[in-house]
Every structure is written in structure tokens, then in C-alpha cells.
CSV table of C-alpha atoms in Angstrom, one decimal:
chain,number,residue,atom,x,y,z
H,160,MET,CA,102.2,94.2,108.9
H,161,GLU,CA,101.2,94.2,112.5
H,162,GLY,CA,102.9,91.6,114.6
H,163,TRP,CA,105.2,90.5,111.7
H,164,SER,CA,108.7,89.3,112.7
H,165,ALA,CA,111.4,88.1,110.3
H,166,ALA,CA,111.7,84.4,109.4
H,167,LYS,CA,114.6,82.3,110.5
H,168,ARG,CA,117.5,81.7,108.2
H,169,PRO,CA,118.3,78.0,107.4
H,170,ALA,CA,121.0,76.8,109.7
H,171,GLY,CA,121.7,73.3,108.5
H,172,ALA,CA,119.0,71.4,110.3
H,173,VAL,CA,118.7,67.7,109.3
H,174,LEU,CA,115.3,67.0,107.8
H,175,GLU,CA,114.2,63.4,108.2
H,176,GLY,CA,111.3,61.6,106.8
H,177,ARG,CA,110.2,58.0,106.4
H,178,PHE,CA,111.9,57.6,103.0
H,179,THR,CA,114.7,60.1,102.9
H,180,ARG,CA,117.1,62.2,104.9
H,181,LEU,CA,118.2,65.7,104.0
H,182,GLU,CA,121.5,67.0,105.4
H,183,THR,CA,123.7,70.0,104.7
H,184,PHE,CA,125.5,69.3,101.4
H,185,SER,CA,129.2,68.5,102.0
H,186,PRO,CA,131.2,68.4,98.8
H,187,ALA,CA,133.7,66.1,100.5
H,188,ALA,CA,131.1,63.7,101.8
H,189,HIS,CA,128.4,63.8,99.1
H,190,ALA,CA,129.7,64.9,95.8
H,191,ALA,CA,131.4,61.7,94.6
H,192,ARG,CA,128.4,59.5,95.4
H,193,LEU,CA,126.0,61.9,93.7
H,194,PHE,CA,128.2,62.2,90.6
H,195,GLU,CA,128.2,58.4,90.5
H,196,ALA,CA,124.4,58.3,90.8
H,197,CYS,CA,124.0,60.8,87.9
H,198,ALA,CA,126.8,59.5,85.7
H,199,GLY,CA,125.7,58.8,82.1
H,200,HIS,CA,122.6,61.0,82.4
H,201,ASP,CA,123.8,64.3,81.0
H,202,HIS,CA,120.2,65.4,80.3
H,203,LEU,CA,119.9,66.1,84.0
H,204,TRP,CA,121.9,69.2,83.5
H,205,THR,CA,120.2,70.5,80.3
H,206,TYR,CA,118.3,73.3,82.0
H,207,MET,CA,120.9,74.0,84.8
H,208,PRO,CA,123.3,76.9,84.5
H,209,TRP,CA,126.1,74.4,85.1
H,210,GLY,CA,127.0,70.9,84.0
H,211,PRO,CA,127.3,68.3,82.7
H,212,PHE,CA,130.5,67.3,84.4
H,213,SER,CA,133.3,65.3,83.0
H,214,SER,CA,134.5,63.9,86.4
H,215,ALA,CA,133.7,63.6,90.0
H,216,THR,CA,136.4,66.2,90.7
H,217,ALA,CA,134.8,68.7,88.4
H,218,PHE,CA,131.4,68.1,90.1
H,219,ARG,CA,132.9,68.5,93.5
H,220,ARG,CA,134.6,71.7,92.5
H,221,GLU,CA,131.3,73.2,91.3
H,222,MET,CA,129.4,72.1,94.4
H,223,THR,CA,132.1,73.6,96.6
H,224,GLN,CA,131.5,77.0,94.9
H,225,LEU,CA,127.7,76.6,95.1
H,226,CYS,CA,127.7,75.7,98.7
H,227,ALA,CA,129.9,78.7,99.5
H,228,GLN,CA,127.2,81.1,98.2
H,229,PRO,CA,126.2,83.2,101.3
H,230,ASP,CA,122.5,83.4,100.5
H,231,TRP,CA,122.1,79.7,99.4
H,232,SER,CA,121.7,76.6,101.6
H,233,TYR,CA,122.3,73.3,99.8
H,234,TYR,CA,121.1,69.9,101.0
H,235,ALA,CA,122.0,66.4,100.0
H,236,ILE,CA,119.0,64.1,99.6
H,237,CYS,CA,120.2,60.8,101.0
H,238,ASP,CA,119.1,57.2,101.2
H,239,PRO,CA,118.4,56.8,104.9
H,240,LEU,CA,119.7,53.2,104.9
H,241,THR,CA,123.0,53.7,103.0
H,242,GLY,CA,123.6,57.4,103.6
H,243,HIS,CA,124.4,57.9,100.0
H,244,ALA,CA,123.4,61.1,98.2
H,245,LEU,CA,120.9,60.5,95.5
H,246,GLY,CA,120.0,64.1,94.8
H,247,LYS,CA,120.4,67.7,95.9
H,248,ALA,CA,118.2,70.8,96.4
H,249,ALA,CA,118.8,74.2,97.9
H,250,TYR,CA,117.1,77.1,99.5
H,251,LEU,CA,117.8,80.1,97.3
H,252,ARG,CA,116.9,83.8,97.4
H,253,ILE,CA,116.6,83.6,101.2
H,254,THR,CA,114.9,86.8,102.3
H,255,PRO,CA,114.0,86.4,106.0
H,256,ASP,CA,112.9,90.1,106.4
H,257,HIS,CA,110.1,89.6,103.9
H,258,GLY,CA,109.5,85.9,104.6
H,259,VAL,CA,110.4,84.8,101.1
H,260,ILE,CA,112.4,81.7,100.2
H,261,GLU,CA,112.9,79.7,97.0
H,262,VAL,CA,113.6,76.0,96.4
H,263,GLY,CA,115.9,75.4,93.5
H,264,GLY,CA,119.1,73.8,92.3
H,265,ILE,CA,117.2,70.5,92.2
H,266,THR,CA,118.9,67.4,90.8
H,267,PHE,CA,117.3,64.0,91.2
H,268,SER,CA,119.4,61.0,90.1
H,269,PRO,CA,117.5,58.3,88.1
H,270,ALA,CA,117.4,56.2,91.4
H,271,LEU,CA,115.5,59.1,93.1
H,272,GLN,CA,113.2,60.2,90.3
H,273,LYS,CA,109.5,59.4,90.6
H,274,SER,CA,110.0,57.9,94.1
H,275,LEU,CA,108.3,58.5,97.4
H,276,ALA,CA,111.6,59.8,98.7
H,277,ALA,CA,111.7,62.5,96.0
H,278,THR,CA,108.3,63.8,96.9
H,279,GLU,CA,109.0,63.6,100.6
H,280,ALA,CA,112.2,65.6,100.2
H,281,MET,CA,110.3,68.5,98.6
H,282,VAL,CA,107.6,68.3,101.4
H,283,LEU,CA,110.3,68.3,104.1
H,284,MET,CA,111.9,71.4,102.7
H,285,MET,CA,108.6,73.2,102.3
H,286,ARG,CA,107.5,72.2,105.8
H,287,TRP,CA,110.7,73.6,107.4
H,288,ALA,CA,110.2,76.9,105.6
H,289,PHE,CA,106.6,77.5,106.8
H,290,ALA,CA,107.4,76.2,110.3
H,291,ASN,CA,110.1,78.9,110.5
H,292,GLY,CA,108.1,81.9,109.5
H,293,TYR,CA,108.2,82.1,105.8
H,294,ARG,CA,105.2,83.5,104.0
H,295,ARG,CA,106.1,82.7,100.4
H,296,TYR,CA,107.9,79.6,99.0
H,297,GLU,CA,109.0,80.0,95.4
H,298,TRP,CA,109.8,77.6,92.5
H,299,LYS,CA,111.4,78.9,89.3
H,300,CYS,CA,112.5,77.0,86.3
H,301,HIS,CA,113.5,77.4,82.6
H,302,ALA,CA,110.2,77.8,80.8
H,303,ALA,CA,111.2,75.1,78.3
H,304,ASN,CA,111.6,72.6,81.2
H,305,LEU,CA,108.1,71.1,81.2
H,306,ALA,CA,109.1,68.3,83.6
H,307,SER,CA,110.0,70.9,86.2
H,308,ARG,CA,106.8,72.8,85.5
H,309,ARG,CA,104.7,69.6,85.9
H,310,ALA,CA,106.5,68.8,89.2
H,311,ALA,CA,105.7,72.3,90.6
H,312,GLN,CA,102.1,72.0,89.7
H,313,ARG,CA,101.8,68.4,91.1
H,314,LEU,CA,103.2,69.7,94.4
H,315,GLY,CA,100.5,72.4,94.5
H,316,PHE,CA,102.5,75.4,93.5
H,317,SER,CA,100.4,78.1,91.8
H,318,TYR,CA,101.5,79.3,88.4
H,319,GLU,CA,102.4,83.0,88.4
H,320,GLY,CA,103.6,83.6,84.8
H,321,ILE,CA,106.7,83.8,82.6
H,322,PHE,CA,109.6,86.3,82.9
H,323,ARG,CA,110.6,86.7,79.3
H,324,GLN,CA,114.3,86.9,78.4
H,325,HIS,CA,115.0,86.7,82.1
H,326,ARG,CA,118.6,85.3,81.8
H,327,ILE,CA,121.3,84.0,79.5
H,328,GLU,CA,122.5,80.5,80.4
H,329,LYS,CA,125.0,78.5,78.5
H,330,GLY,CA,124.8,81.1,75.7
H,331,ARG,CA,121.1,80.6,75.3
H,332,ASN,CA,118.1,82.7,76.2
H,333,ARG,CA,116.1,81.6,79.3
H,334,ASP,CA,112.5,82.6,79.9
H,335,THR,CA,111.6,81.7,83.4
H,336,ALA,CA,108.4,80.2,84.7
H,337,TRP,CA,107.4,81.3,88.2
H,338,PHE,CA,105.4,79.3,90.8
H,339,ALA,CA,104.7,79.9,94.5
H,340,VAL,CA,103.0,78.5,97.6
H,341,THR,CA,102.0,80.9,100.3
H,342,ASP,CA,101.4,80.4,104.0
H,343,THR,CA,97.7,80.6,103.4
H,344,ASP,CA,98.0,77.6,101.0
H,345,TRP,CA,100.2,75.6,103.3
H,346,PRO,CA,97.6,74.1,105.8
H,347,ALA,CA,95.6,72.5,103.0
H,348,LEU,CA,98.7,71.4,101.1
H,349,SER,CA,100.2,69.9,104.3
H,350,ASP,CA,97.0,67.8,104.7
H,351,ALA,CA,97.3,66.7,101.1
H,352,TYR,CA,100.9,65.6,101.5
H,353,ARG,CA,100.1,63.8,104.7
H,354,PHE,CA,97.3,61.8,103.1
H,355,TRP,CA,99.3,61.1,99.9
H,356,LEU,CA,102.4,59.8,101.8
H,357,SER,CA,100.3,57.7,104.2
H,358,PRO,CA,100.7,53.9,103.8
H,359,ASP,CA,96.9,53.8,103.5
H,360,ASN,CA,97.2,55.5,100.1
H,361,PHE,CA,99.2,52.7,98.6
H,362,THR,CA,98.3,49.2,97.6
H,363,ALA,CA,100.3,46.1,98.7
H,364,ASP,CA,102.3,46.3,95.4
H,365,GLY,CA,103.0,50.0,95.9
H,366,GLN,CA,100.5,51.6,93.6
H,367,GLN,CA,99.0,54.9,94.7
H,368,LYS,CA,95.2,55.0,95.2
H,369,GLU,CA,94.9,58.8,95.0
H,370,ARG,CA,97.2,60.9,92.8
H,371,LEU,CA,99.0,63.9,94.5
H,372,SER,CA,98.1,66.2,91.6
H,373,ASP,CA,94.4,65.4,92.2
H,374,LEU,CA,94.7,66.4,95.9
H,375,THR,CA,96.7,69.6,95.3
H,376,ARG,CA,94.5,70.7,92.4
H,377,LEU,CA,92.0,71.9,95.1
H,378,VAL,CA,94.6,74.2,96.6
H,379,ARG,CA,96.2,75.8,93.6
H,380,VAL,CA,94.9,79.3,92.8
H,381,SER,CA,96.1,79.1,89.2
H,382,SER,CA,97.3,76.4,86.8
H,383,ASP,CA,100.1,76.3,84.2
H,384,PRO,CA,98.5,76.8,80.8
H,385,ALA,CA,101.3,74.9,79.1
H,386,LEU,CA,100.4,71.7,80.9
């Protein structure tokens, strides 16, 4: 590709929005609070390769190992007022030479789920990737995880198919659903996010006027047939 230069590798930049703040995940600083926020909700780990966790110590140990992976970059999704971690997400499969990066390892505590902060966190991560030279932004999940597939489609990721018998996790087969956004999709998606997150899109009691899925439907080049 003429004029192509490699994308930048994530280097721990703080990503700040109106509703949330993303900072490099520190097991010492974030693990205990996030474990507390997720405690009693073991279903959050059903489709993860790891968890559930019996203690904050066990969760911190796992996050220490995950954060040490050289080709992953984990973020804590924090309440901007308290600084407490309410979720986590990571850049995975970071391939700057080809401009490909994946978002994954996503865990939203009940306090974060279905909130403006949750959507904004995903937007902030995608915005950083495209601003720093990435051409393709991927989302993969267990094919049985329909909630994750719905989330990807709502955000405007285009469905790309199923990798059958892709992995074995927790002693079970995993088929993997693939989604992606490309840099050609990004300008229109960015406008959709900006409109949806605007205060003008919400009533005085916090109800959305336009659904994000309706705005991103115009950008997706393919839809998930399971939804």
C-alpha cells in the first residue's frame, strides 16, 4: 500500500470522556474494587476463558498475569468521580504493521452495564485506535454469547462469520463470532456516536430519543443473522 506506515502501539494513554475514564489497569490499584463491583454475579465470567473468582486475591493474581501479556494492553473503566474501577477492557491481537487491533477481555460490572459510561468506554477505545493509524478494529466473542453479539452490532461492527471449533475453553468447545469496523466505516460511526452521546439526544429524565443501533445500522455492511 502506497504511503502506508505502521500504526502506533498502545502506550497507556489515559482516555477520558464525559461519563468515564479509562486508565492502564493496575492490579494493585483496580483489582479489589472491580472484584467487589462484580461479586455475586458469576454469570459475568460464563463466556470468559477465566473466572469466576473465589476471592479478590485470586482475581488480582489473574489480572496480574493478563496485564503482563506483551501483546495485550488492559484498561480499567473507572467512575470519573470516585476513581473506582467498574469494568475492564483490553486491546488484544495488536498488530501495528498491518494496522489491526482487537478489543476484548471486556467485563462490565452490573453498575456499568447499559450505561452511557459503558458505551462511551467502547467509543473512546475505538477512537484511539483509528486516531493512531489502525485500519481494522476487531470484536470476537463466544458464538453462544448473544449479549456480546448484540453489543457488537449495536456499536456498528459488521458481522464477518463464525469460526467453528475455534478453541476449547473450560473444557468446552467454543465457536467464535467475528465482527469488525474498518477505517472506512469510522467517520460515519464517529458521527453516530457523537450524536447519540449528545445531551440533545436525551430527555430530561434520561430517556434516549434515538437508539444507537438505529444510527449504526446505516454504517454496518453486514448484520448478524442470529439477532
